Tab-separated table of C-alpha atoms in Angstrom:
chain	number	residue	atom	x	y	z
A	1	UNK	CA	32.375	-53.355	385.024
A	2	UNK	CA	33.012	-51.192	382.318
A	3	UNK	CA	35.842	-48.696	382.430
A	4	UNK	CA	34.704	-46.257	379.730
A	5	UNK	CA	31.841	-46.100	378.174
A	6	UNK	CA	29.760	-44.419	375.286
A	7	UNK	CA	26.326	-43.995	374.481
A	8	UNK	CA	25.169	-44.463	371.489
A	9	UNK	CA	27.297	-47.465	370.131
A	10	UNK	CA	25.286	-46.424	366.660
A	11	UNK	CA	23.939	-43.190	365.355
A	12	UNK	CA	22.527	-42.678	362.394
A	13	UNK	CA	21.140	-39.202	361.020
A	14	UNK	CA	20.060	-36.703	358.716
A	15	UNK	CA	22.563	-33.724	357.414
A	16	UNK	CA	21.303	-30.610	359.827
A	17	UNK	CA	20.609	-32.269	362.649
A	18	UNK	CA	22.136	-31.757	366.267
A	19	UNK	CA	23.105	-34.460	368.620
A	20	UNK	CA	24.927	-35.420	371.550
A	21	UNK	CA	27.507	-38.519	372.189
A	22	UNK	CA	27.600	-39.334	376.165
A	23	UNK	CA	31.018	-40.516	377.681
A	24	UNK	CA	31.391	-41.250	381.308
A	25	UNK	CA	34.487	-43.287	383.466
A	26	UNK	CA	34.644	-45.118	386.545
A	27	UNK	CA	38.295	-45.277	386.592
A	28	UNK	CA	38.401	-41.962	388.733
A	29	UNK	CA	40.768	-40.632	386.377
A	30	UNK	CA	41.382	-36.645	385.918
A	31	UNK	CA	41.750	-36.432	382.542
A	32	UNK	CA	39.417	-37.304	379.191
A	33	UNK	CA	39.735	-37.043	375.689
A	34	UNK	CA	37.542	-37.301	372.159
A	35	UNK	CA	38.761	-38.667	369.064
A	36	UNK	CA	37.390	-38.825	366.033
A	37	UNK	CA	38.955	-42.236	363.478
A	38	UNK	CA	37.675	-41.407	359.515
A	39	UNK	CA	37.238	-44.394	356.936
A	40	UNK	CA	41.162	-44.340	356.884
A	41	UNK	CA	41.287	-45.737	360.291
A	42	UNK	CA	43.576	-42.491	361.306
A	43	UNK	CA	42.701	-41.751	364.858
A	44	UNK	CA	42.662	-37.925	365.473
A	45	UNK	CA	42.616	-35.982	369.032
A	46	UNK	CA	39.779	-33.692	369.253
A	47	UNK	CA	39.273	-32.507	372.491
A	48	UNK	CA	41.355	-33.315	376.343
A	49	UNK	CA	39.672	-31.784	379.261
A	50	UNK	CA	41.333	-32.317	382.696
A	51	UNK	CA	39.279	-32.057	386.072
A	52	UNK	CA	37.050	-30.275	383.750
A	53	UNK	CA	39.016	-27.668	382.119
A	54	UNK	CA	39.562	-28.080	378.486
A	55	UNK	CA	43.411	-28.081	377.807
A	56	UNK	CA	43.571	-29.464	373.984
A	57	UNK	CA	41.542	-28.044	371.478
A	58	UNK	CA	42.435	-29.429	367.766
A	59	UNK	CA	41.567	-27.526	364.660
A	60	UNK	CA	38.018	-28.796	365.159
A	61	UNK	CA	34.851	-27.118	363.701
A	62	UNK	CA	32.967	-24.799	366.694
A	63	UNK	CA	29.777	-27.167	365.494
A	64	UNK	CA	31.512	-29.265	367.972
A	65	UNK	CA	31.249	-28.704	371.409
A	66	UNK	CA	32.600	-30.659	374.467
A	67	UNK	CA	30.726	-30.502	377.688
A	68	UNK	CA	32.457	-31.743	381.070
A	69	UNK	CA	29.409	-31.869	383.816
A	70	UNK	CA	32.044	-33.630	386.291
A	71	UNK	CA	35.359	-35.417	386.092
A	72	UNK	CA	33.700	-38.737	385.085
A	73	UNK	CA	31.746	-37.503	381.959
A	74	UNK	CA	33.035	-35.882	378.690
A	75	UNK	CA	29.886	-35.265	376.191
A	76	UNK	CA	30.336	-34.403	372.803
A	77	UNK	CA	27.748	-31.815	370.904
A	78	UNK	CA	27.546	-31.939	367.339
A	79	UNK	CA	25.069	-28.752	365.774
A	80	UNK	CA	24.450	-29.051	361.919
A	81	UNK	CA	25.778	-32.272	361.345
A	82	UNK	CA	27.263	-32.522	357.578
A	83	UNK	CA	28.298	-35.755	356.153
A	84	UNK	CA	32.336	-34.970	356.406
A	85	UNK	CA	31.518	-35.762	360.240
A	86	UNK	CA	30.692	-39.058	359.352
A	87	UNK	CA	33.347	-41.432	361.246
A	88	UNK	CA	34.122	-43.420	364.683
A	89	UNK	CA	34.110	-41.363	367.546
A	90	UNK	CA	36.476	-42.459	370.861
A	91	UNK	CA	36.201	-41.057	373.895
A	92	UNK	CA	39.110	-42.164	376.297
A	93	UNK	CA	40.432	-41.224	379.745
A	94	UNK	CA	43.706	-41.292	381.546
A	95	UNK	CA	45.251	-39.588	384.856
A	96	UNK	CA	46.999	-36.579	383.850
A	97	UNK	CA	50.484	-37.364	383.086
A	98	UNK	CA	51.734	-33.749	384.378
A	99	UNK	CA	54.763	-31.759	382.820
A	100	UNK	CA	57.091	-33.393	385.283
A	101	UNK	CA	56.099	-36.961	386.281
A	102	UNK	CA	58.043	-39.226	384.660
A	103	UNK	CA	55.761	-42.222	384.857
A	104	UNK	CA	53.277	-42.143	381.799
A	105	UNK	CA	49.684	-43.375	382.401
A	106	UNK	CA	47.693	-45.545	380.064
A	107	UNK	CA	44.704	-44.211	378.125
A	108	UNK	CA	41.638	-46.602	378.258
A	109	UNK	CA	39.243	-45.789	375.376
A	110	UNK	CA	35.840	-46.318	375.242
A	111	UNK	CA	33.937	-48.568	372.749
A	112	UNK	CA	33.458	-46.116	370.201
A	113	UNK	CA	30.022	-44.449	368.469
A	114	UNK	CA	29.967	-45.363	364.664
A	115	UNK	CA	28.096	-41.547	363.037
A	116	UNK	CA	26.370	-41.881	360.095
A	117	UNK	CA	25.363	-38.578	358.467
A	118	UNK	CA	23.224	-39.401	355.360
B	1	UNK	CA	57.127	-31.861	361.907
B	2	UNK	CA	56.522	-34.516	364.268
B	3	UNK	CA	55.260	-37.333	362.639
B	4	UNK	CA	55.211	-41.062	363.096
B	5	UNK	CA	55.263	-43.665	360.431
B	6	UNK	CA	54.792	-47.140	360.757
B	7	UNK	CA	55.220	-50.233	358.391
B	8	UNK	CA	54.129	-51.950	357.051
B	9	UNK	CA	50.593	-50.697	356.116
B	10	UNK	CA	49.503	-54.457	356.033
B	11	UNK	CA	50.847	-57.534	356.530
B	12	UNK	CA	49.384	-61.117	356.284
B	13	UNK	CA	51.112	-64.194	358.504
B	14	UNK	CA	50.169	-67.904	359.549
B	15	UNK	CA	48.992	-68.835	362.828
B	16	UNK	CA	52.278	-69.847	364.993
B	17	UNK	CA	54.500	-67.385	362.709
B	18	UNK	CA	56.301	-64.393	364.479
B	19	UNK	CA	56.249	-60.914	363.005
B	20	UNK	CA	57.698	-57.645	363.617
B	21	UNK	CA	56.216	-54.272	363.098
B	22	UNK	CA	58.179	-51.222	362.664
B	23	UNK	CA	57.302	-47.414	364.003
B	24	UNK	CA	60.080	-44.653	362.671
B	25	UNK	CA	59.239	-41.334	364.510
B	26	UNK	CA	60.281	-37.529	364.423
B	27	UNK	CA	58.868	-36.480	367.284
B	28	UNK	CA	60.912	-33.653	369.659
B	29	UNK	CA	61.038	-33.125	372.394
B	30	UNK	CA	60.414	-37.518	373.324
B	31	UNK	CA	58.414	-38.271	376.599
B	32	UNK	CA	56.749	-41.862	375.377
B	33	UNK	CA	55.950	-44.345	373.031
B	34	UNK	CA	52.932	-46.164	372.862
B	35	UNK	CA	51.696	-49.455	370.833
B	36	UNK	CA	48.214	-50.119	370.926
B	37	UNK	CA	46.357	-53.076	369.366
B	38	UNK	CA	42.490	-51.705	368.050
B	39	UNK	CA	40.287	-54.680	367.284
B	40	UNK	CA	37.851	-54.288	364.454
B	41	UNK	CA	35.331	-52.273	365.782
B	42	UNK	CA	36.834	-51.592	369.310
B	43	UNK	CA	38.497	-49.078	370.745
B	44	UNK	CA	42.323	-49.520	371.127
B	45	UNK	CA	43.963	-51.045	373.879
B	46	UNK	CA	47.604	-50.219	374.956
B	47	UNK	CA	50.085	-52.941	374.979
B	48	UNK	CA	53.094	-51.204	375.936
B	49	UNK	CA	54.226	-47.911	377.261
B	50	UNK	CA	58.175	-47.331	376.765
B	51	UNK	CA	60.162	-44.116	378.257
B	52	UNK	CA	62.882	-42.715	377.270
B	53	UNK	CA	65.275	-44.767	379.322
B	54	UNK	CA	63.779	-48.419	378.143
B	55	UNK	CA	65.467	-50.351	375.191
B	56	UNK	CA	62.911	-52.997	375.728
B	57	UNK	CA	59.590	-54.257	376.997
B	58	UNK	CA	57.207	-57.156	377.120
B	59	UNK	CA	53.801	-57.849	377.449
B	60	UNK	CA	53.105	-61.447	376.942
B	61	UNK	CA	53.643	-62.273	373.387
B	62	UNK	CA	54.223	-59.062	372.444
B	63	UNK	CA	57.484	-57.639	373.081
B	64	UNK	CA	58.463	-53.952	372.093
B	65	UNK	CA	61.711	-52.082	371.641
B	66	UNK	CA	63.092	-48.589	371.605
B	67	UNK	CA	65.718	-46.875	370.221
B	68	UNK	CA	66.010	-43.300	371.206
B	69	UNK	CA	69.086	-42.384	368.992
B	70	UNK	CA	67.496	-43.569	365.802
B	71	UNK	CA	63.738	-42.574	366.894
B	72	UNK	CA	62.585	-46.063	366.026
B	73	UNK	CA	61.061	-48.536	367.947
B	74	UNK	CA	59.530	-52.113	366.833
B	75	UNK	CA	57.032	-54.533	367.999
B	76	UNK	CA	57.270	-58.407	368.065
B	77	UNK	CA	54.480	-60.497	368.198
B	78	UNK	CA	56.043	-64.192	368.974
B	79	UNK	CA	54.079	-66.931	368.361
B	80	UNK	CA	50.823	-65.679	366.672
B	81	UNK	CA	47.264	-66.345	367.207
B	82	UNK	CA	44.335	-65.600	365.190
B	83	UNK	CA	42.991	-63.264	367.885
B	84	UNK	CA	46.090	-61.152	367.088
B	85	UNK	CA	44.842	-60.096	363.975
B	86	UNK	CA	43.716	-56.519	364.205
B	87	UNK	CA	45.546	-52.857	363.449
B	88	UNK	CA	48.183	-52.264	365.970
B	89	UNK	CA	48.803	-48.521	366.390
B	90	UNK	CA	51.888	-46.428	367.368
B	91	UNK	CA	51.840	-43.648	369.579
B	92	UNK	CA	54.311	-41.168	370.653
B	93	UNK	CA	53.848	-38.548	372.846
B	94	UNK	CA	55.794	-34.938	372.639
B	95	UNK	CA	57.271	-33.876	375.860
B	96	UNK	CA	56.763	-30.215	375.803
B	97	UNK	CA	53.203	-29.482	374.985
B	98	UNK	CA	51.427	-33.306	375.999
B	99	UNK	CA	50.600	-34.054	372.981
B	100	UNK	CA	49.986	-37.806	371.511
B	101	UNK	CA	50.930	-37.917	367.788
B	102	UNK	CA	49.345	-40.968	366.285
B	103	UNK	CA	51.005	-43.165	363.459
B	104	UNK	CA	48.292	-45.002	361.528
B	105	UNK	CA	49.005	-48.591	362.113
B	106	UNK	CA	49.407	-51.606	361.042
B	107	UNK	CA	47.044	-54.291	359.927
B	108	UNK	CA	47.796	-57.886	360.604
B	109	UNK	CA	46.057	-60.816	359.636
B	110	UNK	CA	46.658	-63.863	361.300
B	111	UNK	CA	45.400	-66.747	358.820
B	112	UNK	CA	45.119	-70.374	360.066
């Protein structure tokens, strides 16, 4: 069964456009993420929501907009879509580490949606 | 700043060869350190999770240390196989404000 997954694996579209990348977990886990990894492979937090709340927002362009239905899904909005948002997008989930447990918990990732802007 | 820097940037090794990956970090406060290995067109997958109190850990093949003094760690990969090649990623995480700083790997190419 699969842990994390994302929907599209490929999407491929025109400068302008809006669209939506779907995320969802089985794992139970409280806490999700989106990451965006550019042609230089650098792997860059975007968003963390936890039991829905959004708790990490990066420097991130308001075209981009996070949507948390429930604790298993994490969808990412994109309006006006430029070409700079062309990249790899991760979406991953964890249990929430807490400020005072000392036991870290793993972050499972999802497969990843390749974005194309042409 | 907290930044972490790994090296190096690539590295090429036979099959059966060992190899050891380096990740130099200035993150503060410490909680964690991560490695993660990210297959070519996968999403990572974490090998190791080291706290402050661990000098070392294994995971198979792959064995990872820590040095908290220094703010280094390494990873060894004993015995190599070709499905090792892919970039392997360190991670550590700040223990004030839960943040993950990402380093930006290191390729490795196991050749037969």
């Amino acid at each position: 069964d699969t842990a994390v997954s994302q929907t599209p694996k490929y999407l491929v579209t025109q400068m302008g456009n809006d669209k939506s990348i779907k995320c969802e977990q089985n794992l139970g886990h409280d806490t999700m993420y989106w990451y965006k990894q550019d042609s230089k492979k650098f792997l860059k937090i975007m968003f963390s929501y936890n039991n829905k709340e959004l708790i990490i927002n990066e420097t991130v362009p308001n075209r981009f907009s996070p949507k948390s239905p429930d604790k298993a899904h994490l969808n990412l909005h994109i309006n006006s879509l430029e070409l700079g948002d062309s990249a790899v997008y991760f979406c991953a989930s964890s249990q929430d580490e807490g400020s005072g447990r000392a036991l870290p918990y793993e972050q499972y990732f999802g497969p990843g949606t390749r974005l194309t802007v042409t | 700043k907290n930044q972490v820097e790994q090296s190096p940037q690539s590295l090429i090794i036979l099959e059966g060869k060992n190899c050891t990956l380096q990740c130099n970090y200035t993150v503060s406060p410490f909680s964690n350190l991560r490695w993660y290995k990210q297959d070519t067109g996968r999403g990572p997958v974490s090998l190791t999770i080291m706290t402050f109190s661990e000098n070392t850990k294994s995971n198979g093949r792959y064995t990872a240390t820590l040095d908290a003094d220094t703010k280094q760690s390494s990873l060894h990969i004993t015995a190599s196989q070709l499905s090792d090649s892919a970039s392997y990623i360190c991670v550590v995480r700040t223990g004030n404000n839960r943040k993950l700083i990402w380093g930006l790997g290191t390729s490795l190419a196991v050749n037969p």
